[in-house]
GROMACS .gro file of C-alpha atoms in nm:
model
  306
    1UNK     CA    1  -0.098   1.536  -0.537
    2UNK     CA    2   0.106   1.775  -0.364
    3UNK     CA    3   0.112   1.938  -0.029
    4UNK     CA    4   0.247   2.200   0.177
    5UNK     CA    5   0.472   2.008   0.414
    6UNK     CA    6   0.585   2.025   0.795
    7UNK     CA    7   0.230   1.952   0.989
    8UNK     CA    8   0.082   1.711   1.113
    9UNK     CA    9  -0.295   1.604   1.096
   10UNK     CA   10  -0.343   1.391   1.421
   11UNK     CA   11  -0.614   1.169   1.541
   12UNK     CA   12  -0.832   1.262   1.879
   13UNK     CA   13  -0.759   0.976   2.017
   14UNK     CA   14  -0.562   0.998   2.374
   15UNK     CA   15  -0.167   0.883   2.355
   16UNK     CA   16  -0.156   0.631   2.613
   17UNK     CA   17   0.038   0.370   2.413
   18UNK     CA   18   0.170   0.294   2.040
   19UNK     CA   19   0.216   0.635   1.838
   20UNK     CA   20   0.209   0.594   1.426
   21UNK     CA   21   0.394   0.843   1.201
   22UNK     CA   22   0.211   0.786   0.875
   23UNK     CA   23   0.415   0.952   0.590
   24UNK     CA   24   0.267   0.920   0.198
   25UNK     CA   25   0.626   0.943  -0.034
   26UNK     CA   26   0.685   1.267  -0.183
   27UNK     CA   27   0.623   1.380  -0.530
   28UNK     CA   28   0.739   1.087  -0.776
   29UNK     CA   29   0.823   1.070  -1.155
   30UNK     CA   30   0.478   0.854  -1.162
   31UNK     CA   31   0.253   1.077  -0.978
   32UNK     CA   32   0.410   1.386  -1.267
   33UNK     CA   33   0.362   1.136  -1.499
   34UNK     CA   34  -0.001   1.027  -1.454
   35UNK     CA   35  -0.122   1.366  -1.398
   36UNK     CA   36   0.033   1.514  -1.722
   37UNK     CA   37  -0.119   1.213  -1.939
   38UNK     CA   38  -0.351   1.034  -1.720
   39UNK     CA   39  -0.230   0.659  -1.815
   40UNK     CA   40   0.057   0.455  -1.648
   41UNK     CA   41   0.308   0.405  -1.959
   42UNK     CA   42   0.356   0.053  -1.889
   43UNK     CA   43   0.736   0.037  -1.810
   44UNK     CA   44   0.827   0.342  -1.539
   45UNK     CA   45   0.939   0.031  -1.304
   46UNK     CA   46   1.026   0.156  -0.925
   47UNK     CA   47   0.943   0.527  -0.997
   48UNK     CA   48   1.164   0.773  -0.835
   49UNK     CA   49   1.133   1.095  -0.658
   50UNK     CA   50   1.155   1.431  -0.860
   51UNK     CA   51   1.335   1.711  -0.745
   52UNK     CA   52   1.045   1.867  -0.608
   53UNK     CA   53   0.973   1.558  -0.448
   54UNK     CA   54   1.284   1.498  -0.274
   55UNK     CA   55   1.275   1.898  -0.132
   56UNK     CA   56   0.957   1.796   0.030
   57UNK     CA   57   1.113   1.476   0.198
   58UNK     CA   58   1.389   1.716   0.292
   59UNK     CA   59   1.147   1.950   0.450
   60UNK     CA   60   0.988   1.692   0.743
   61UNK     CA   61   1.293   1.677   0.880
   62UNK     CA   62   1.266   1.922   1.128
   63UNK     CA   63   0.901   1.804   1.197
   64UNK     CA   64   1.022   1.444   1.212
   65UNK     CA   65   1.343   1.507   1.433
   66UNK     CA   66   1.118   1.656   1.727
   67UNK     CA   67   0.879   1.345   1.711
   68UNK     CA   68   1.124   1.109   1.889
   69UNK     CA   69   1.079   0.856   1.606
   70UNK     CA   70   1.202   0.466   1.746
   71UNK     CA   71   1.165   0.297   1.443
   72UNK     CA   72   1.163   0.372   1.047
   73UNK     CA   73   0.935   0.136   0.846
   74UNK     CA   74   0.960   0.167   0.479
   75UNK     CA   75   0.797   0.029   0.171
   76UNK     CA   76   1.119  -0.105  -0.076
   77UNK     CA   77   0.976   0.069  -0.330
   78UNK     CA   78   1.245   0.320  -0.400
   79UNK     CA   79   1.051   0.682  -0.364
   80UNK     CA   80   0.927   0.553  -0.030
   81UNK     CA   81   1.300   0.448   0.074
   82UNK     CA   82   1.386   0.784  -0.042
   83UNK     CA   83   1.155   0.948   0.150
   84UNK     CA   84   1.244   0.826   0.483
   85UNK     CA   85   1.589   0.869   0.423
   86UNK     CA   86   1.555   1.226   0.350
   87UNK     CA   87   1.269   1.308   0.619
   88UNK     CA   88   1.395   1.118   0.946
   89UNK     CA   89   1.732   1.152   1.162
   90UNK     CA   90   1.967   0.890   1.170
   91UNK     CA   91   1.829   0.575   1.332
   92UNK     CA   92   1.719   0.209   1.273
   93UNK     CA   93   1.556   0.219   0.949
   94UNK     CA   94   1.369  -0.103   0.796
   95UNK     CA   95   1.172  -0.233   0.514
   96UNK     CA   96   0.945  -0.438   0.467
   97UNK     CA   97   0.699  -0.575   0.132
   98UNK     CA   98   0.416  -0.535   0.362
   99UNK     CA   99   0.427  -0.174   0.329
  100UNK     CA  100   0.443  -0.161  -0.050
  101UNK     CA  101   0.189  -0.029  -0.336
  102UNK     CA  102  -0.105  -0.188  -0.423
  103UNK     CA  103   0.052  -0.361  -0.730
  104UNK     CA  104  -0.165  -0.170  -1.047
  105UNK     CA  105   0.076  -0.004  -1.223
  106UNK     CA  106   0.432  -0.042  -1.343
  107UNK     CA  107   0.586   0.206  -1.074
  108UNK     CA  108   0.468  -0.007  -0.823
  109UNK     CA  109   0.694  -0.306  -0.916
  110UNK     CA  110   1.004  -0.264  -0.771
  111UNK     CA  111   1.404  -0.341  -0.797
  112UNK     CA  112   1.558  -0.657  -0.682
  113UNK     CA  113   1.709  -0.631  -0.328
  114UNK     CA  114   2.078  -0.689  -0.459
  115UNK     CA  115   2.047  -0.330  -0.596
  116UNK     CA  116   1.834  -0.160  -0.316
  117UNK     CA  117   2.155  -0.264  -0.096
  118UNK     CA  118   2.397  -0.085  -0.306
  119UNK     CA  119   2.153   0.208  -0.323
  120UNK     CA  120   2.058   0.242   0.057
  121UNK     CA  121   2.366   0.142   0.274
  122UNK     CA  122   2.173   0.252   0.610
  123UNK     CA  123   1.884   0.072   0.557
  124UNK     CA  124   1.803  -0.267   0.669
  125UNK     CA  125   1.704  -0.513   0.425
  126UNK     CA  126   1.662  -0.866   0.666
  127UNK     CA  127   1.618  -1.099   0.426
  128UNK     CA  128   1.364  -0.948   0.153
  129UNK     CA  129   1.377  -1.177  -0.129
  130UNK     CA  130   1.570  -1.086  -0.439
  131UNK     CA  131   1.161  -1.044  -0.622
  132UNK     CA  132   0.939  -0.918  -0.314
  133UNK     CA  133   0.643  -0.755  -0.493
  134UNK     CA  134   0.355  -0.937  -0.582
  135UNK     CA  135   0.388  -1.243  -0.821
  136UNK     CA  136   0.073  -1.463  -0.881
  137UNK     CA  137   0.100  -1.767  -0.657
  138UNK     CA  138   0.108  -1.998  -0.940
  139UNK     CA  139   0.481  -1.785  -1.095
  140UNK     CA  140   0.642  -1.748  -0.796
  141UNK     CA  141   0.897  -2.033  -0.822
  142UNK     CA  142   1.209  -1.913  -0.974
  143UNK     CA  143   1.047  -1.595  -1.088
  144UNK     CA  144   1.306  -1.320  -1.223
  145UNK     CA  145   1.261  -0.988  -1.247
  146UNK     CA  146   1.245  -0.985  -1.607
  147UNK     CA  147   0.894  -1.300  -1.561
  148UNK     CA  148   0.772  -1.072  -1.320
  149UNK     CA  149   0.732  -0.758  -1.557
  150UNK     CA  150   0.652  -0.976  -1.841
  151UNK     CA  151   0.376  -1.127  -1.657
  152UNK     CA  152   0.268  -0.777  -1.606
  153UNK     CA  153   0.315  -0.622  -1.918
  154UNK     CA  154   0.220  -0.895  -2.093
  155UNK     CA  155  -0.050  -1.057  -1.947
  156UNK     CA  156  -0.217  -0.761  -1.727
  157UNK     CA  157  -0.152  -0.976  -1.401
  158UNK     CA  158  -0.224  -0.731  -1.129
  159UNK     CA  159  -0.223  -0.745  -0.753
  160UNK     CA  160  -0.611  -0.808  -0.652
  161UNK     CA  161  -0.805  -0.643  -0.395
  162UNK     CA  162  -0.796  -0.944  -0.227
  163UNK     CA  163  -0.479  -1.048  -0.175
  164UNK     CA  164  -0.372  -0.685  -0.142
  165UNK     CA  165  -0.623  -0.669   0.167
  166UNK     CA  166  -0.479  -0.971   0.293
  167UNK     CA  167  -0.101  -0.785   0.301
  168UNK     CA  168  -0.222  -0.508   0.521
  169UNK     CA  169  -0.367  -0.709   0.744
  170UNK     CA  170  -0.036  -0.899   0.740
  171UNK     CA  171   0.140  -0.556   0.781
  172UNK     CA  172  -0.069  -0.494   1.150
  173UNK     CA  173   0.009  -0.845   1.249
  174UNK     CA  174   0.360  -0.762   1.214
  175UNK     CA  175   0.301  -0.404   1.324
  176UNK     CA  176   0.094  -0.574   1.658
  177UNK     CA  177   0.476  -0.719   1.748
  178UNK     CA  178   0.716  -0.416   1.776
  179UNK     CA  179   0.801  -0.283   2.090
  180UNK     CA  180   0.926   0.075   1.988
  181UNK     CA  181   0.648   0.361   2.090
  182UNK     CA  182   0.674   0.590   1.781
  183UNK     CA  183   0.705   0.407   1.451
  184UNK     CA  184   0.758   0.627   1.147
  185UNK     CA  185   0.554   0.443   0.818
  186UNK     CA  186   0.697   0.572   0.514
  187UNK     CA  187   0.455   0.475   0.234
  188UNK     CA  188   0.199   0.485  -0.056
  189UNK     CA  189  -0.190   0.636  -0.087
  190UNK     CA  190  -0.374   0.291  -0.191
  191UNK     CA  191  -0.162   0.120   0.119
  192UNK     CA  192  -0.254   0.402   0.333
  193UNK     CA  193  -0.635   0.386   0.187
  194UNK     CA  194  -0.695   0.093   0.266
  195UNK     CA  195  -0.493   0.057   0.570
  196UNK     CA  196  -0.679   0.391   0.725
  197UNK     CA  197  -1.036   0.247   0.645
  198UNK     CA  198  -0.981  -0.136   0.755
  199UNK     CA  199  -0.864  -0.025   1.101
  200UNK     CA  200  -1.033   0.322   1.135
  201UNK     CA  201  -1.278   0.348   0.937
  202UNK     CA  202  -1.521   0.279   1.147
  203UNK     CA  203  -1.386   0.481   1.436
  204UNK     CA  204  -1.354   0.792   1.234
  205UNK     CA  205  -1.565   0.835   0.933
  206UNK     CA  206  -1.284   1.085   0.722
  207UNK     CA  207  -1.126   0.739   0.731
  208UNK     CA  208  -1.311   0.552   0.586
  209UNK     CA  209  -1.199   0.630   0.246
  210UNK     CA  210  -0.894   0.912   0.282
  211UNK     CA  211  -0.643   0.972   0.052
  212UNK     CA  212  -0.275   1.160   0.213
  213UNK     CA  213  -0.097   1.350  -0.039
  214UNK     CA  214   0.291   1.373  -0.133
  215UNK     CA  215   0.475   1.373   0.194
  216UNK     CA  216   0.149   1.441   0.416
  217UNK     CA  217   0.157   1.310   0.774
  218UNK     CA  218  -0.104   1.155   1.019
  219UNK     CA  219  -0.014   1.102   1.383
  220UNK     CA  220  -0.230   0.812   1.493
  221UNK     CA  221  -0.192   0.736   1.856
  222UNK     CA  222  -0.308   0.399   1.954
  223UNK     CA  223  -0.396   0.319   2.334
  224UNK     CA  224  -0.343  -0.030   2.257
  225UNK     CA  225  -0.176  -0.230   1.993
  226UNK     CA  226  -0.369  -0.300   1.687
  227UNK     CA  227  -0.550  -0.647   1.647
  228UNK     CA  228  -0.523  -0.805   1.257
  229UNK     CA  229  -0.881  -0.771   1.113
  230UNK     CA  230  -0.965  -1.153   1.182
  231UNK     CA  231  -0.889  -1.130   1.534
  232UNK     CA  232  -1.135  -0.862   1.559
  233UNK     CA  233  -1.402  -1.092   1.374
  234UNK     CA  234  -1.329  -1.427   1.510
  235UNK     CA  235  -1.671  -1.568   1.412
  236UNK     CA  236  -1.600  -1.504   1.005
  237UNK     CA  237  -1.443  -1.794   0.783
  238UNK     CA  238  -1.116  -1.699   0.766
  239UNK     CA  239  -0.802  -1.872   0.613
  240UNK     CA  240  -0.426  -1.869   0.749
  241UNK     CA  241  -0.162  -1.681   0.594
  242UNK     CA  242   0.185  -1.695   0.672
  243UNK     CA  243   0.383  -1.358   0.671
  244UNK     CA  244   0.742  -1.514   0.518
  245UNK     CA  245   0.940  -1.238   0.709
  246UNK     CA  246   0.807  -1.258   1.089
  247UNK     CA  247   0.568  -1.622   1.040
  248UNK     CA  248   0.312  -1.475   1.172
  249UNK     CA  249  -0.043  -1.628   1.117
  250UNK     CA  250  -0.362  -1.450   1.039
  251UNK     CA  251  -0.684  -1.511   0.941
  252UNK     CA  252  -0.866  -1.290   0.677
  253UNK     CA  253  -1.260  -1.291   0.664
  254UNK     CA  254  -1.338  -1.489   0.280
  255UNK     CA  255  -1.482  -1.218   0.032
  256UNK     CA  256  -1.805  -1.265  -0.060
  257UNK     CA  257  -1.942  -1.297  -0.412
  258UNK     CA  258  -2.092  -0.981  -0.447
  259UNK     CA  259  -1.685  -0.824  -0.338
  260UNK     CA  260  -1.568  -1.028  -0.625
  261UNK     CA  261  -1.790  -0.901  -0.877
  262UNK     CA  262  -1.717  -0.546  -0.788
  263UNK     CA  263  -1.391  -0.583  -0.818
  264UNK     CA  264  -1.413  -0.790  -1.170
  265UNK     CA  265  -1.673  -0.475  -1.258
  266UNK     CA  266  -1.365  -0.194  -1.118
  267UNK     CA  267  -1.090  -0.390  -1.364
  268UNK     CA  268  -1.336  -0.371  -1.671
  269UNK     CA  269  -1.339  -0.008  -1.615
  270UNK     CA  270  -1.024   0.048  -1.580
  271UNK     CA  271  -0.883  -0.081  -1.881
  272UNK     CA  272  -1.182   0.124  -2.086
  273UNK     CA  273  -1.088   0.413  -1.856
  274UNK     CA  274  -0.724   0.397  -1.799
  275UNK     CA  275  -0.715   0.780  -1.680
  276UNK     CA  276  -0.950   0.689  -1.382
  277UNK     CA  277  -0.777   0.758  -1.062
  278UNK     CA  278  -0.777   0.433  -0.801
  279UNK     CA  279  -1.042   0.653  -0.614
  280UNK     CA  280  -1.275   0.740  -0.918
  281UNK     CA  281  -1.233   0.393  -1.004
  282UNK     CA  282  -1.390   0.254  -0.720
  283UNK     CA  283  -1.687   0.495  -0.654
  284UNK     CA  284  -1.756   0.445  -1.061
  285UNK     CA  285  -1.779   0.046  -0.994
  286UNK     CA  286  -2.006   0.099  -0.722
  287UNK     CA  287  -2.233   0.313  -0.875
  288UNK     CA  288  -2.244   0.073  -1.188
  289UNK     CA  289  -2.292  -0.268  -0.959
  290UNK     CA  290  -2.571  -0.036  -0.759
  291UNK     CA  291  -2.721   0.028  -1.073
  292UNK     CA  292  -2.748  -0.316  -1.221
  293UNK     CA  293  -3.088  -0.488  -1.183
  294UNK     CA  294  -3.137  -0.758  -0.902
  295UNK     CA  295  -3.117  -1.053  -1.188
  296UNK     CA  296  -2.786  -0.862  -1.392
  297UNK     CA  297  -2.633  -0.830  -1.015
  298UNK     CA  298  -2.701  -1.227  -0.987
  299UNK     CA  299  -2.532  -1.286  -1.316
  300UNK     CA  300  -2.294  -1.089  -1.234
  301UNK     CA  301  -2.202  -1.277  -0.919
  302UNK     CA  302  -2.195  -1.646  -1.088
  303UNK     CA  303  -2.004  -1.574  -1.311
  304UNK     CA  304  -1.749  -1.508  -1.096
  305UNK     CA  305  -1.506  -1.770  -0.998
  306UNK     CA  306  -1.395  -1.757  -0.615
   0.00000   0.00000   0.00000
């Protein structure tokens, strides 16, 4: 996706606290990639920008040096370091795994942190782990970055909907606790997805399942600072996570069954359709759990394991 750059799309909401600078990275050698041959090739680990897309980085610069930005938040995932780098002013500039991709294809796993360092002098690091992307719980100890691509090559492990939910939430938690006013989010389209429709979704329905293109940006003004999803929801079983970088606690409502089985119904379909789009593979699992019969849907749903 691609888009002309240098506006902003803003929400109607009045500015009266917190203001959100949400910027998708620009063109990467993925996104050319995927749309040329409509399949992830398996090994284009931490996917850079093109030239095209660092020209459109280069181009919010203007736009992004009259917004007063406080605070740059980045994904480590290199095109949305880039990105920030080449879109913002000089200023405090920091990453976080929080803000990376929804881990579901090879660009989305990253490069250790000793070699983001070396890359990105300016940027602040804190103490990312050497492996931050996602690692099933069970292969995290001592996991290199050579296990980690194995285990997705491999063995398919991918980043769930579930625990991928779980890190957004975690994100606003740690969002809920900075004090700047205008934070600058340099980021991805699944992130942003999902982010968008968990927290305003229900506020605004175009958010409920938007999509930003290559270096688009919404202005989101918040009046107050946004709650994690559980503190929202008190009254919904909920388990605590600890966020490793800030130890901050939330609680995330449990999925049901039914959530479970749609998203064991969207990974069947993607490996038959591996030139689905995240988006088409979604509405394609819903219309095929939709269309199951009451009993298949039941089936469907034990044979689950939670």
């Amino acid at each position: 996706r691609t888009q002309a750059t240098g506006t902003i799309t803003a929400t109607s909401t009045a500015a009266t606290g917190q203001r959100l600078l949400l910027v998708r990275h620009g063109e990467s050698e993925y996104n050319v990639h995927y749309a040329k041959h409509h399949q992830d090739p398996g090994d284009m680990w931490d996917a850079q920008l093109t030239s095209k897309g660092e020209e459109q980085a280069a181009e919010l610069k203007p736009l992004m040096s009259r917004e007063h930005v406080d605070l740059v938040v980045s994904s480590p995932l290199t095109r949305a370091i880039q990105t920030g780098l080449l879109a913002s002013p000089p200023g405090h500039h920091v990453v976080t795994a929080l803000a990376s991709e929804h881990l579901e294809a090879s660009c989305d796993i990253g490069r250790p942190t000793s070699e983001l360092r070396a890359a990105f002098q300016t940027v602040d690091f804190g103490d990312l782990p050497e492996v931050w992307w996602y690692v099933p719980e069970e292969c995290r100890q001592d996991i290199t970055v050579q296990e980690s691509r194995r285990l997705f090559a491999k063995e398919g492990r991918r980043e769930s909907r579930r625990d991928f939910e779980r890190r957004v939430d975690l994100f606003v938690a740690w969002l809920s606790h900075r004090q700047e006013k205008v934070i600058a989010i340099f980021a991805h389209a699944d992130f942003f997805n999902c982010f968008l429709h968990r927290y305003f979704g229900e506020k605004e329905a175009r958010y409920s399942d938007y999509w930003m293109k290559n270096c688009e940006v919404l202005q989101l003004e918040l009046p107050e600072p946004l709650l994690p999803m559980a503190e929202r929801v008190p009254s919904l079983p909920a388990a605590a996570l600890a966020d490793t970088e800030e130890k901050v606690q939330v609680h995330t409502p449990t999925p049901s069954r039914a959530s479970h089985a749609l998203e064991a119904l969207r990974q069947d379909i993607a490996q038959q359709r591996p030139e689905l789009t995240p988006k088409e593979l979604r509405t394609l699992a819903a219309k095929q759990f939709m269309a199951l019969s009451v009993e298949a849907r039941a089936e469907l749903m034990q044979a689950v394991v939670l």
